[in-house]
Amino acid sequence: MIRISGIKLRPEDGNIKRAVALELKINESGIKNIIIRRRSLDARKKDDIHYIYSVDAELKAGDGAVKNTGRRKNGVTVSVSDHRDYALPNGEITPGKRPVIAGFGPAGMFAALSLARKGLCPIVLERGKDVDRRRADVEEFWNGGKFDPESNVQFGEGGAGTFSDGKLTSRSKDPRGGYVLEEFVKAGAPEEIAYDAKPHIGTDRLREVVKNIRKEIIALGGEVRFETRLREILVSEGKVAAAVTDSGTIDTDSIVLAVGHSARDTFYELEREGIALERKPFAVGVRIEHRQEDINTAQYGDMAKKLPPADYMLTYTAQNGRGVYTFCMCPGGYVVAAASEEGRLVVNGMSEYARNSENANSALLVQVRPEDFGEGGAFAGVEFQRRLEEKAFKAGGGNYSAPIQRFGDFVNGRPSVSEGSVRHSYRPGTVFADLNDVLPDYVCEAIKEAVPQMGKRLRGFDSPDALMTGVETRSSSPVRIVRGDDGQSISLEGLYPTGEGAGYAGGIVSAAIDGVRQAEKIIEKRLIK
């Protein structure tokens, strides 16, 4: 295979095969197959917006048909492809007790899938419901109905990412990332996620994808138990001996703990059982909404109507030393109610695959540090989150309506009395409030300083009509379950803290990668040497 990198194509020119043939100076008929490895959109110059491709080409005449490799004058690079598909550890497995997976978000899901592929027949425990029943509960809540603390945006099949944009962007170069994306495609995700620089599935398609992965795990001999929590870990001679659950005790020597960043009750139980945890930094803030049409124009200029909905990523360091950044940006999406505890209000963002709603939204976050949290040991960050969520709940009227405020009013410290050009997308309802009364002063100061600077990079981001909804507190886990190089808890052999909730990931793909990595650790222990 020949790797051709740096091919530029205008959005209206989709003939990648012709472009490859021109670069290699061969006829198109001489190309047997093309695999797109990466595609990104370069919109830095509004008069020269183009896609950049990296592809592997299989030639009918073999690699020897290409005489000249290296970098060309036009920036294109031609080389022999070094692509290698990821593979799980190979070898004969020692029979043993079935591993238990606590949590069925991306980390738990891919740990279970990987273990099932090696014949280890994992048992998955998920405190929430299957995705269809979970969706019904969430929709009822969003429409003003009952809130269920066990079936919501945080808990249930697929984890918090099920009600999100389904973004699969990751900074990691880990080869397991390709395996994760390929498994998503096999389960029904759009094929382009395997090569797009900023891939996404969309919450509507993601629901079907997670169901199909569950079915694959079961077909391979695994088991998924919904509405079943890990209640206790039984220990013998310093090692995991069994998992106590709502449906009985399971003898096991391996527990993958992939409970997500909102399983606060589980964190407290772990500490009572003597598992080492520590507080860690995270970030808090609001969701900020703009009209998607305005973001498209700011990013693409005259090409706005010819391109997919635009996204953005903005960062700034405030004078008080706090990093301010946008996170989990949802083009054509919605701000959603994401509470997991009664009397506390949390918001998040979500898009469907088409990304065709009126607004763009993203988290607008400010870094918070362990020293900000006050007393409370490992759980000081959890209590810090809870205090903010309780303030937001009260500011919204005490019924899960969210406090909202126009940015211009936020700067001037007065509650808004009406929306401007941006109309809110949050359900079940909103209340005009002053978010200065909800968030810490240093967070408010950093946002007020950062947004005008971000507006210099993205025209209109600092519009007085930009609509802020509070609060976003679940950007990442406030605790870390300490583990060693072998992937196991430093306190208990056989316990594998995994993913975002354990403090080792920060998104769907990174959590899934960590799940695969932890599955490898278990597989390697079982290999017959």
Short mmCIF file of C-alpha atoms in Angstrom, two decimals:
data_model
loop_
_atom_site.label_atom_id
_atom_site.label_comp_id
_atom_site.label_asym_id
_atom_site.label_seq_id
_atom_site.Cartn_x
_atom_site.Cartn_y
_atom_site.Cartn_z
CA MET A 1 0.00 0.00 0.00
CA ILE A 2 1.12 3.54 -0.78
CA ARG A 3 0.34 6.38 1.65
CA ILE A 4 -0.47 9.75 0.03
CA SER A 5 -0.83 12.57 2.56
CA GLY A 6 -1.76 16.22 2.11
CA ILE A 7 -4.11 15.92 -0.86
CA LYS A 8 -6.24 19.07 -1.07
CA LEU A 9 -9.74 18.96 -2.52
CA ARG A 10 -12.38 21.67 -2.70
CA PRO A 11 -15.68 20.72 -1.00
CA GLU A 12 -17.41 20.46 -4.37
CA ASP A 13 -14.72 18.10 -5.76
CA GLY A 14 -15.14 14.67 -4.21
CA ASN A 15 -13.13 12.61 -6.73
CA ILE A 16 -10.35 11.39 -4.46
CA LYS A 17 -9.41 8.56 -6.84
CA ARG A 18 -8.64 11.03 -9.63
CA ALA A 19 -6.58 13.16 -7.24
CA VAL A 20 -4.54 10.13 -6.17
CA ALA A 21 -3.94 9.10 -9.76
CA LEU A 22 -2.69 12.59 -10.61
CA GLU A 23 -0.30 12.60 -7.66
CA LEU A 24 1.09 9.17 -8.54
CA LYS A 25 1.12 9.98 -12.28
CA ILE A 26 -0.82 6.84 -13.19
CA ASN A 27 -4.21 6.11 -14.75
CA GLU A 28 -7.18 5.74 -12.44
CA SER A 29 -7.62 2.21 -13.80
CA GLY A 30 -4.31 1.29 -12.17
CA ILE A 31 -5.72 1.86 -8.68
CA LYS A 32 -7.18 -1.29 -7.15
CA ASN A 33 -8.46 0.20 -3.90
CA ILE A 34 -8.33 3.37 -1.81
CA ILE A 35 -8.76 3.57 1.96
CA ILE A 36 -9.25 7.05 3.42
CA ARG A 37 -7.19 7.29 6.60
CA ARG A 38 -7.90 10.89 7.53
CA ARG A 39 -9.95 13.84 6.29
CA SER A 40 -9.94 17.31 7.80
CA LEU A 41 -11.48 20.63 6.77
CA ASP A 42 -9.11 23.60 6.49
CA ALA A 43 -11.14 26.82 6.77
CA ARG A 44 -8.39 29.16 7.92
CA LYS A 45 -8.63 31.15 4.69
CA LYS A 46 -12.22 31.94 3.76
CA ASP A 47 -11.32 32.18 0.06
CA ASP A 48 -9.54 28.83 0.06
CA ILE A 49 -11.58 26.37 2.09
CA HIS A 50 -10.66 22.78 1.29
CA TYR A 51 -10.48 19.24 2.65
CA ILE A 52 -7.10 17.65 3.32
CA TYR A 53 -6.90 13.88 2.79
CA SER A 54 -4.49 11.16 3.79
CA VAL A 55 -5.17 7.88 1.97
CA ASP A 56 -3.69 4.44 1.41
CA ALA A 57 -3.79 3.28 -2.20
CA GLU A 58 -3.45 -0.31 -3.35
CA LEU A 59 -2.15 -0.42 -6.92
CA LYS A 60 -2.77 -3.20 -9.41
CA ALA A 61 0.91 -3.12 -10.35
CA GLY A 62 2.09 -3.19 -6.72
CA ASP A 63 4.02 -0.62 -4.70
CA GLY A 64 6.90 -0.78 -7.13
CA ALA A 65 4.84 1.15 -9.66
CA VAL A 66 5.58 4.29 -7.64
CA LYS A 67 9.15 5.39 -8.32
CA ASN A 68 9.32 8.67 -6.45
CA THR A 69 8.44 8.92 -2.77
CA GLY A 70 8.95 11.83 -0.42
CA ARG A 71 7.52 15.32 -0.13
CA ARG A 72 6.33 17.08 -3.28
CA LYS A 73 6.43 20.82 -3.97
CA ASN A 74 2.68 21.09 -3.44
CA GLY A 75 3.02 19.71 0.09
CA VAL A 76 1.81 16.20 -0.73
CA THR A 77 3.87 13.36 0.76
CA VAL A 78 4.10 9.90 -0.83
CA SER A 79 5.46 6.97 1.16
CA VAL A 80 4.97 3.28 1.82
CA SER A 81 2.09 2.86 4.28
CA ASP A 82 3.00 1.67 7.77
CA HIS A 83 -0.61 1.15 8.86
CA ARG A 84 -1.16 -1.78 11.21
CA ASP A 85 -4.53 -2.86 12.54
CA TYR A 86 -4.73 -3.18 16.31
CA ALA A 87 -5.08 -6.68 17.71
CA LEU A 88 -5.85 -7.94 21.22
CA PRO A 89 -3.16 -10.04 22.94
CA ASN A 90 -2.89 -13.40 21.23
CA GLY A 91 -2.50 -16.82 22.80
CA GLU A 92 -4.30 -19.56 24.67
CA ILE A 93 -6.32 -18.40 27.66
CA THR A 94 -6.32 -20.17 31.04
CA PRO A 95 -9.91 -20.98 32.09
CA GLY A 96 -10.98 -19.09 35.16
CA LYS A 97 -13.65 -17.05 36.88
CA ARG A 98 -15.70 -14.68 34.74
CA PRO A 99 -14.60 -11.03 34.95
CA VAL A 100 -17.16 -8.51 36.20
CA ILE A 101 -17.59 -5.09 34.60
CA ALA A 102 -19.25 -2.40 36.72
CA GLY A 103 -20.69 0.22 34.36
CA PHE A 104 -21.76 0.07 30.72
CA GLY A 105 -20.51 3.38 29.36
CA PRO A 106 -17.73 3.49 26.74
CA ALA A 107 -15.04 2.19 29.13
CA GLY A 108 -17.09 -0.71 30.45
CA MET A 109 -18.57 -1.48 27.05
CA PHE A 110 -15.21 -1.83 25.32
CA ALA A 111 -13.65 -3.69 28.24
CA ALA A 112 -16.54 -6.15 28.02
CA LEU A 113 -16.38 -6.43 24.23
CA SER A 114 -12.63 -7.06 24.30
CA LEU A 115 -12.89 -9.69 27.03
CA ALA A 116 -15.80 -11.36 25.25
CA ARG A 117 -13.78 -11.56 22.02
CA LYS A 118 -11.17 -13.58 23.92
CA GLY A 119 -13.76 -15.99 25.30
CA LEU A 120 -13.77 -14.71 28.89
CA CYS A 121 -17.57 -14.29 29.03
CA PRO A 122 -17.71 -11.11 31.17
CA ILE A 123 -20.69 -10.18 33.34
CA VAL A 124 -21.65 -6.51 33.01
CA LEU A 125 -23.48 -4.70 35.82
CA GLU A 126 -25.30 -1.49 34.88
CA ARG A 127 -27.23 0.42 37.53
CA GLY A 128 -29.42 2.12 34.92
CA LYS A 129 -31.78 0.77 32.29
CA ASP A 130 -31.32 -0.41 28.72
CA VAL A 131 -31.12 2.43 26.22
CA ASP A 132 -34.74 2.26 25.01
CA ARG A 133 -36.30 2.40 28.48
CA ARG A 134 -33.70 4.94 29.52
CA ARG A 135 -34.59 7.17 26.59
CA ALA A 136 -38.26 7.04 27.56
CA ASP A 137 -37.42 8.08 31.14
CA VAL A 138 -35.19 10.95 29.96
CA GLU A 139 -37.79 12.24 27.50
CA GLU A 140 -40.45 12.16 30.23
CA PHE A 141 -38.16 14.20 32.50
CA TRP A 142 -37.28 16.68 29.76
CA ASN A 143 -41.00 17.15 29.07
CA GLY A 144 -41.65 18.13 32.68
CA GLY A 145 -42.27 14.70 34.15
CA LYS A 146 -40.70 12.74 36.96
CA PHE A 147 -36.94 12.75 37.52
CA ASP A 148 -35.46 9.28 38.03
CA PRO A 149 -32.10 9.27 39.89
CA GLU A 150 -31.32 5.80 38.50
CA SER A 151 -32.31 6.40 34.86
CA ASN A 152 -31.16 9.71 33.41
CA VAL A 153 -28.53 11.36 31.23
CA GLN A 154 -25.75 10.06 33.49
CA PHE A 155 -26.87 6.50 34.28
CA GLY A 156 -27.92 3.75 31.89
CA GLU A 157 -26.77 1.86 28.82
CA GLY A 158 -24.05 3.76 26.94
CA GLY A 159 -23.23 6.10 29.83
CA ALA A 160 -23.38 9.88 29.69
CA GLY A 161 -22.13 9.88 26.10
CA THR A 162 -25.39 8.34 24.85
CA PHE A 163 -27.07 11.73 25.31
CA SER A 164 -24.40 13.86 23.68
CA ASP A 165 -23.14 14.80 20.26
CA GLY A 166 -21.37 11.45 20.12
CA LYS A 167 -18.09 13.21 19.37
CA LEU A 168 -15.24 10.78 18.84
CA THR A 169 -12.41 13.29 18.68
CA SER A 170 -9.36 12.25 20.68
CA ARG A 171 -5.85 13.66 20.94
CA SER A 172 -4.55 10.17 21.62
CA LYS A 173 -2.45 8.47 18.94
CA ASP A 174 -3.06 5.13 20.64
CA PRO A 175 -3.68 2.40 18.02
CA ARG A 176 -6.56 1.18 20.15
CA GLY A 177 -8.42 4.27 18.97
CA GLY A 178 -8.67 2.84 15.47
CA TYR A 179 -10.03 -0.41 16.91
CA VAL A 180 -12.68 1.53 18.85
CA LEU A 181 -13.80 3.45 15.77
CA GLU A 182 -13.90 0.30 13.65
CA GLU A 183 -16.10 -1.43 16.23
CA PHE A 184 -18.45 1.56 16.22
CA VAL A 185 -18.71 1.31 12.42
CA LYS A 186 -19.38 -2.44 12.61
CA ALA A 187 -22.17 -1.65 15.08
CA GLY A 188 -23.86 0.79 12.71
CA ALA A 189 -22.04 4.11 13.07
CA PRO A 190 -21.40 6.15 9.88
CA GLU A 191 -18.32 4.92 8.00
CA GLU A 192 -16.76 8.39 7.92
CA ILE A 193 -16.06 8.33 11.67
CA ALA A 194 -13.10 6.07 10.88
CA TYR A 195 -11.29 8.88 9.06
CA ASP A 196 -12.86 12.26 9.80
CA ALA A 197 -10.62 14.50 11.90
CA LYS A 198 -13.65 15.49 13.97
CA PRO A 199 -15.92 12.45 13.85
CA HIS A 200 -19.30 12.27 15.52
CA ILE A 201 -22.18 9.79 15.60
CA GLY A 202 -25.03 11.85 17.02
CA THR A 203 -27.22 10.78 19.90
CA ASP A 204 -29.93 9.39 17.60
CA ARG A 205 -27.55 6.94 15.92
CA LEU A 206 -25.50 6.26 19.02
CA ARG A 207 -28.48 4.66 20.72
CA GLU A 208 -28.62 1.95 18.06
CA VAL A 209 -24.84 1.52 18.08
CA VAL A 210 -24.67 0.77 21.81
CA LYS A 211 -27.52 -1.73 21.50
CA ASN A 212 -25.67 -3.55 18.74
CA ILE A 213 -22.46 -3.69 20.77
CA ARG A 214 -24.45 -5.12 23.68
CA LYS A 215 -25.89 -7.79 21.39
CA GLU A 216 -22.39 -8.66 20.18
CA ILE A 217 -21.11 -9.06 23.74
CA ILE A 218 -24.01 -11.40 24.55
CA ALA A 219 -23.51 -13.37 21.32
CA LEU A 220 -19.89 -13.94 22.36
CA GLY A 221 -20.94 -15.39 25.71
CA GLY A 222 -21.07 -12.25 27.84
CA GLU A 223 -23.96 -11.11 29.99
CA VAL A 224 -25.42 -7.64 30.64
CA ARG A 225 -27.53 -7.08 33.76
CA PHE A 226 -29.45 -3.80 33.85
CA GLU A 227 -30.78 -2.15 36.99
CA THR A 228 -28.07 -4.00 38.88
CA ARG A 229 -25.51 -2.21 41.00
CA LEU A 230 -22.19 -3.31 42.43
CA ARG A 231 -22.91 -3.09 46.15
CA GLU A 232 -19.78 -4.50 47.74
CA ILE A 233 -16.45 -6.08 46.85
CA LEU A 234 -15.55 -9.16 48.87
CA VAL A 235 -11.84 -9.60 49.53
CA SER A 236 -9.72 -12.62 50.41
CA GLU A 237 -5.99 -12.40 51.16
CA GLY A 238 -5.81 -8.89 49.68
CA LYS A 239 -7.41 -9.89 46.41
CA VAL A 240 -10.85 -9.53 44.82
CA ALA A 241 -12.89 -12.62 45.71
CA ALA A 242 -16.47 -11.72 44.72
CA ALA A 243 -18.82 -8.94 43.63
CA VAL A 244 -21.96 -8.42 45.70
CA THR A 245 -24.79 -7.13 43.49
CA ASP A 246 -28.52 -6.44 43.65
CA SER A 247 -29.11 -9.85 42.07
CA GLY A 248 -26.69 -11.93 44.13
CA THR A 249 -22.99 -12.56 44.68
CA ILE A 250 -20.69 -13.34 41.78
CA ASP A 251 -17.43 -15.20 42.42
CA THR A 252 -14.72 -13.40 40.47
CA ASP A 253 -11.07 -12.41 40.68
CA SER A 254 -11.34 -9.41 38.33
CA ILE A 255 -13.60 -6.36 38.54
CA VAL A 256 -13.35 -3.59 35.95
CA LEU A 257 -14.65 -0.50 37.71
CA ALA A 258 -16.04 1.72 34.93
CA VAL A 259 -18.80 3.54 36.79
CA GLY A 260 -18.50 7.00 35.16
CA HIS A 261 -17.85 10.42 36.65
CA SER A 262 -21.25 10.75 38.37
CA ALA A 263 -21.36 7.57 40.47
CA ARG A 264 -20.74 9.53 43.64
CA ASP A 265 -22.30 6.94 45.96
CA THR A 266 -19.94 4.32 44.57
CA PHE A 267 -16.94 6.56 45.23
CA TYR A 268 -17.95 6.88 48.88
CA GLU A 269 -18.46 3.13 49.21
CA LEU A 270 -15.01 2.47 47.76
CA GLU A 271 -13.41 4.69 50.37
CA ARG A 272 -15.28 2.86 53.13
CA GLU A 273 -13.81 -0.37 51.74
CA GLY A 274 -10.30 1.07 51.95
CA ILE A 275 -9.68 1.78 48.25
CA ALA A 276 -7.23 4.63 47.65
CA LEU A 277 -8.81 7.72 46.04
CA GLU A 278 -7.59 11.28 45.61
CA ARG A 279 -9.16 14.59 44.63
CA LYS A 280 -8.26 15.95 41.19
CA PRO A 281 -8.79 19.17 39.23
CA PHE A 282 -11.63 19.60 36.77
CA ALA A 283 -13.62 22.55 35.38
CA VAL A 284 -17.00 24.20 35.88
CA GLY A 285 -19.06 26.83 34.09
CA VAL A 286 -22.08 27.13 31.82
CA ARG A 287 -23.44 26.12 28.44
CA ILE A 288 -23.27 29.00 25.97
CA GLU A 289 -25.56 29.11 22.93
CA HIS A 290 -25.35 31.02 19.65
CA ARG A 291 -27.33 30.74 16.46
CA GLN A 292 -25.70 28.03 14.35
CA GLU A 293 -26.12 30.22 11.28
CA ASP A 294 -23.92 32.89 12.89
CA ILE A 295 -21.22 30.35 13.79
CA ASN A 296 -21.27 29.00 10.22
CA THR A 297 -20.82 32.47 8.76
CA ALA A 298 -18.04 33.34 11.19
CA GLN A 299 -16.15 30.16 10.33
CA TYR A 300 -16.85 29.74 6.62
CA GLY A 301 -17.83 33.13 5.20
CA ASP A 302 -19.50 32.83 1.79
CA MET A 303 -19.12 29.04 1.84
CA ALA A 304 -21.34 28.69 4.92
CA LYS A 305 -24.33 27.23 3.08
CA LYS A 306 -22.21 24.66 1.23
CA LEU A 307 -20.50 23.08 4.23
CA PRO A 308 -21.54 21.02 7.27
CA PRO A 309 -22.48 22.90 10.47
CA ALA A 310 -19.36 24.59 11.84
CA ASP A 311 -17.77 23.89 15.18
CA TYR A 312 -15.11 25.70 17.21
CA MET A 313 -12.63 25.21 20.02
CA LEU A 314 -11.49 28.26 21.98
CA THR A 315 -9.07 28.67 24.87
CA TYR A 316 -7.83 31.56 26.99
CA THR A 317 -5.82 32.03 30.18
CA ALA A 318 -7.33 34.68 32.45
CA GLN A 319 -5.31 37.08 34.56
CA ASN A 320 -6.24 35.14 37.67
CA GLY A 321 -4.37 32.19 36.20
CA ARG A 322 -7.45 30.16 35.35
CA GLY A 323 -7.68 28.37 32.04
CA VAL A 324 -10.95 29.08 30.24
CA TYR A 325 -12.02 26.89 27.35
CA THR A 326 -14.91 25.61 25.30
CA PHE A 327 -15.63 21.91 25.59
CA CYS A 328 -17.97 19.34 24.06
CA MET A 329 -19.12 21.76 21.36
CA CYS A 330 -22.44 20.66 19.80
CA PRO A 331 -23.18 22.13 16.35
CA GLY A 332 -26.90 22.28 15.62
CA GLY A 333 -27.63 20.89 19.05
CA TYR A 334 -29.48 21.35 22.31
CA VAL A 335 -28.69 22.15 25.93
CA VAL A 336 -30.05 19.27 28.00
CA ALA A 337 -30.96 18.56 31.61
CA ALA A 338 -28.35 16.15 32.94
CA ALA A 339 -29.10 15.86 36.66
CA SER A 340 -28.34 12.60 38.46
CA GLU A 341 -29.33 13.60 42.01
CA GLU A 342 -32.57 15.06 43.32
CA GLY A 343 -32.46 18.76 44.18
CA ARG A 344 -29.39 19.40 42.05
CA LEU A 345 -29.28 20.80 38.51
CA VAL A 346 -26.68 20.02 35.84
CA VAL A 347 -26.63 20.84 32.13
CA ASN A 348 -24.91 19.22 29.17
CA GLY A 349 -25.00 19.44 25.37
CA MET A 350 -26.36 17.09 22.72
CA SER A 351 -26.64 16.91 18.93
CA GLU A 352 -28.26 14.44 16.60
CA TYR A 353 -26.39 13.14 13.57
CA ALA A 354 -27.82 15.78 11.22
CA ARG A 355 -26.85 18.63 13.58
CA ASN A 356 -29.75 20.59 12.16
CA SER A 357 -31.24 22.47 15.11
CA GLU A 358 -31.24 26.27 15.33
CA ASN A 359 -28.47 26.68 17.89
CA ALA A 360 -24.86 25.82 18.46
CA ASN A 361 -23.81 25.25 22.04
CA SER A 362 -20.71 24.34 24.01
CA ALA A 363 -19.58 24.16 27.57
CA LEU A 364 -17.75 27.33 28.61
CA LEU A 365 -15.56 26.15 31.45
CA VAL A 366 -13.06 27.51 33.95
CA GLN A 367 -10.45 25.35 35.61
CA VAL A 368 -10.89 24.65 39.31
CA ARG A 369 -8.16 23.21 41.49
CA PRO A 370 -8.13 20.92 44.52
CA GLU A 371 -7.26 23.86 46.78
CA ASP A 372 -10.54 25.53 45.71
CA PHE A 373 -12.66 22.76 47.18
CA GLY A 374 -12.07 23.25 50.89
CA GLU A 375 -12.14 20.44 53.44
CA GLY A 376 -13.44 17.00 52.63
CA GLY A 377 -10.52 14.77 51.68
CA ALA A 378 -10.84 12.91 48.40
CA PHE A 379 -14.48 13.97 48.04
CA ALA A 380 -14.04 17.72 48.44
CA GLY A 381 -14.49 18.12 44.68
CA VAL A 382 -17.72 16.12 44.76
CA GLU A 383 -19.13 18.38 47.47
CA PHE A 384 -17.93 21.44 45.55
CA GLN A 385 -19.94 20.24 42.53
CA ARG A 386 -22.98 19.55 44.68
CA ARG A 387 -22.98 23.05 46.16
CA LEU A 388 -23.00 24.63 42.70
CA GLU A 389 -25.70 22.26 41.45
CA GLU A 390 -27.89 23.08 44.46
CA LYS A 391 -27.49 26.81 43.80
CA ALA A 392 -28.47 26.31 40.17
CA PHE A 393 -31.49 24.23 41.19
CA LYS A 394 -32.71 27.00 43.50
CA ALA A 395 -31.97 29.74 40.94
CA GLY A 396 -34.09 27.82 38.43
CA GLY A 397 -37.07 27.69 40.76
CA GLY A 398 -36.59 24.29 42.34
CA ASN A 399 -38.23 22.21 39.60
CA TYR A 400 -35.27 21.44 37.26
CA SER A 401 -35.89 24.56 35.19
CA ALA A 402 -32.47 26.03 34.44
CA PRO A 403 -31.22 29.58 35.18
CA ILE A 404 -30.39 31.43 31.95
CA GLN A 405 -28.84 34.82 31.24
CA ARG A 406 -27.70 36.79 28.21
CA PHE A 407 -23.96 37.36 28.19
CA GLY A 408 -24.37 41.13 28.11
CA ASP A 409 -26.47 41.01 31.27
CA PHE A 410 -24.01 38.63 32.93
CA VAL A 411 -21.21 41.14 32.38
CA ASN A 412 -23.32 43.88 33.92
CA GLY A 413 -24.48 41.76 36.84
CA ARG A 414 -28.21 41.91 36.25
CA PRO A 415 -30.74 39.16 35.54
CA SER A 416 -32.01 39.09 31.97
CA VAL A 417 -35.64 39.96 31.40
CA SER A 418 -35.92 38.52 27.89
CA GLU A 419 -34.04 36.54 25.30
CA GLY A 420 -32.42 38.33 22.38
CA SER A 421 -31.59 36.81 19.01
CA VAL A 422 -30.72 33.46 20.62
CA ARG A 423 -33.63 31.38 21.92
CA HIS A 424 -32.92 28.74 24.54
CA SER A 425 -33.09 25.02 23.70
CA TYR A 426 -33.18 23.62 27.25
CA ARG A 427 -36.03 21.46 28.55
CA PRO A 428 -38.06 21.23 30.79
CA GLY A 429 -37.96 25.02 31.25
CA THR A 430 -35.88 28.09 32.03
CA VAL A 431 -35.88 30.99 34.48
CA PHE A 432 -34.10 34.34 34.03
CA ALA A 433 -31.49 34.71 36.75
CA ASP A 434 -28.09 36.19 37.50
CA LEU A 435 -25.47 33.46 37.15
CA ASN A 436 -23.05 35.65 39.10
CA ASP A 437 -25.02 34.48 42.16
CA VAL A 438 -24.52 30.82 41.25
CA LEU A 439 -20.89 30.45 40.20
CA PRO A 440 -17.81 31.36 42.28
CA ASP A 441 -16.49 34.90 41.77
CA TYR A 442 -13.21 33.71 40.25
CA VAL A 443 -15.12 31.65 37.68
CA CYS A 444 -17.33 34.61 36.75
CA GLU A 445 -14.34 36.96 36.47
CA ALA A 446 -12.50 34.53 34.21
CA ILE A 447 -15.52 34.10 31.90
CA LYS A 448 -16.11 37.86 31.62
CA GLU A 449 -12.46 38.37 30.68
CA ALA A 450 -12.20 35.40 28.33
CA VAL A 451 -15.33 35.71 26.18
CA PRO A 452 -14.41 39.09 24.57
CA GLN A 453 -10.98 37.67 23.75
CA MET A 454 -12.57 34.58 22.25
CA GLY A 455 -14.79 36.91 20.22
CA LYS A 456 -11.66 38.25 18.55
CA ARG A 457 -10.96 34.75 17.26
CA LEU A 458 -14.56 33.81 16.45
CA ARG A 459 -16.67 36.76 15.36
CA GLY A 460 -19.88 37.05 17.35
CA PHE A 461 -18.89 34.66 20.13
CA ASP A 462 -19.00 37.60 22.56
CA SER A 463 -22.41 38.81 21.37
CA PRO A 464 -24.45 40.34 24.21
CA ASP A 465 -27.27 38.02 23.07
CA ALA A 466 -25.21 34.84 23.54
CA LEU A 467 -27.28 32.80 25.98
CA MET A 468 -25.73 31.17 29.04
CA THR A 469 -27.37 28.26 30.90
CA GLY A 470 -26.11 27.04 34.25
CA VAL A 471 -24.48 25.01 35.51
CA GLU A 472 -22.05 22.61 33.85
CA THR A 473 -20.11 20.76 36.54
CA ARG A 474 -19.48 17.27 35.14
CA SER A 475 -16.66 18.04 32.69
CA SER A 476 -14.62 15.21 34.25
CA SER A 477 -14.42 13.19 37.42
CA PRO A 478 -13.57 15.12 40.60
CA VAL A 479 -11.76 12.06 41.99
CA ARG A 480 -9.14 9.60 40.82
CA ILE A 481 -9.17 5.95 41.89
CA VAL A 482 -5.44 5.38 42.18
CA ARG A 483 -4.03 2.52 40.14
CA GLY A 484 -0.55 1.17 39.41
CA ASP A 485 1.27 0.41 36.17
CA ASP A 486 -0.42 -2.99 36.12
CA GLY A 487 -3.82 -1.24 35.83
CA GLN A 488 -4.96 -2.46 39.23
CA SER A 489 -5.92 -0.43 42.26
CA ILE A 490 -2.91 0.14 44.48
CA SER A 491 -5.17 -1.00 47.35
CA LEU A 492 -6.67 -4.20 45.95
CA GLU A 493 -5.40 -6.79 43.51
CA GLY A 494 -7.99 -7.66 40.88
CA LEU A 495 -9.73 -4.26 40.93
CA TYR A 496 -9.22 -2.34 37.67
CA PRO A 497 -10.30 1.33 37.92
CA THR A 498 -11.16 2.35 34.38
CA GLY A 499 -12.25 5.28 32.24
CA GLU A 500 -13.53 8.72 33.01
CA GLY A 501 -15.03 7.99 36.40
CA ALA A 502 -11.76 6.57 37.65
CA GLY A 503 -9.94 9.71 36.49
CA TYR A 504 -8.10 8.22 33.50
CA ALA A 505 -10.06 9.48 30.49
CA GLY A 506 -11.91 12.52 29.21
CA GLY A 507 -14.34 11.55 26.46
CA ILE A 508 -15.97 8.66 24.61
CA VAL A 509 -12.90 7.48 22.70
CA SER A 510 -10.36 7.95 25.48
CA ALA A 511 -12.67 6.11 27.89
CA ALA A 512 -13.17 3.28 25.40
CA ILE A 513 -9.40 3.06 24.83
CA ASP A 514 -8.87 2.79 28.56
CA GLY A 515 -11.45 0.01 28.70
CA VAL A 516 -9.57 -1.91 26.02
CA ARG A 517 -6.28 -1.28 27.81
CA GLN A 518 -7.63 -2.65 31.09
CA ALA A 519 -9.11 -5.66 29.32
CA GLU A 520 -5.65 -6.37 27.94
CA LYS A 521 -4.27 -6.46 31.48
CA ILE A 522 -6.78 -9.14 32.44
CA ILE A 523 -6.19 -11.11 29.24
CA GLU A 524 -2.42 -11.03 29.71
CA LYS A 525 -2.79 -12.46 33.23
CA ARG A 526 -4.78 -15.36 31.76
CA LEU A 527 -2.44 -16.19 28.89
CA ILE A 528 -0.71 -19.55 29.08
CA LYS A 529 3.00 -18.73 28.92
#
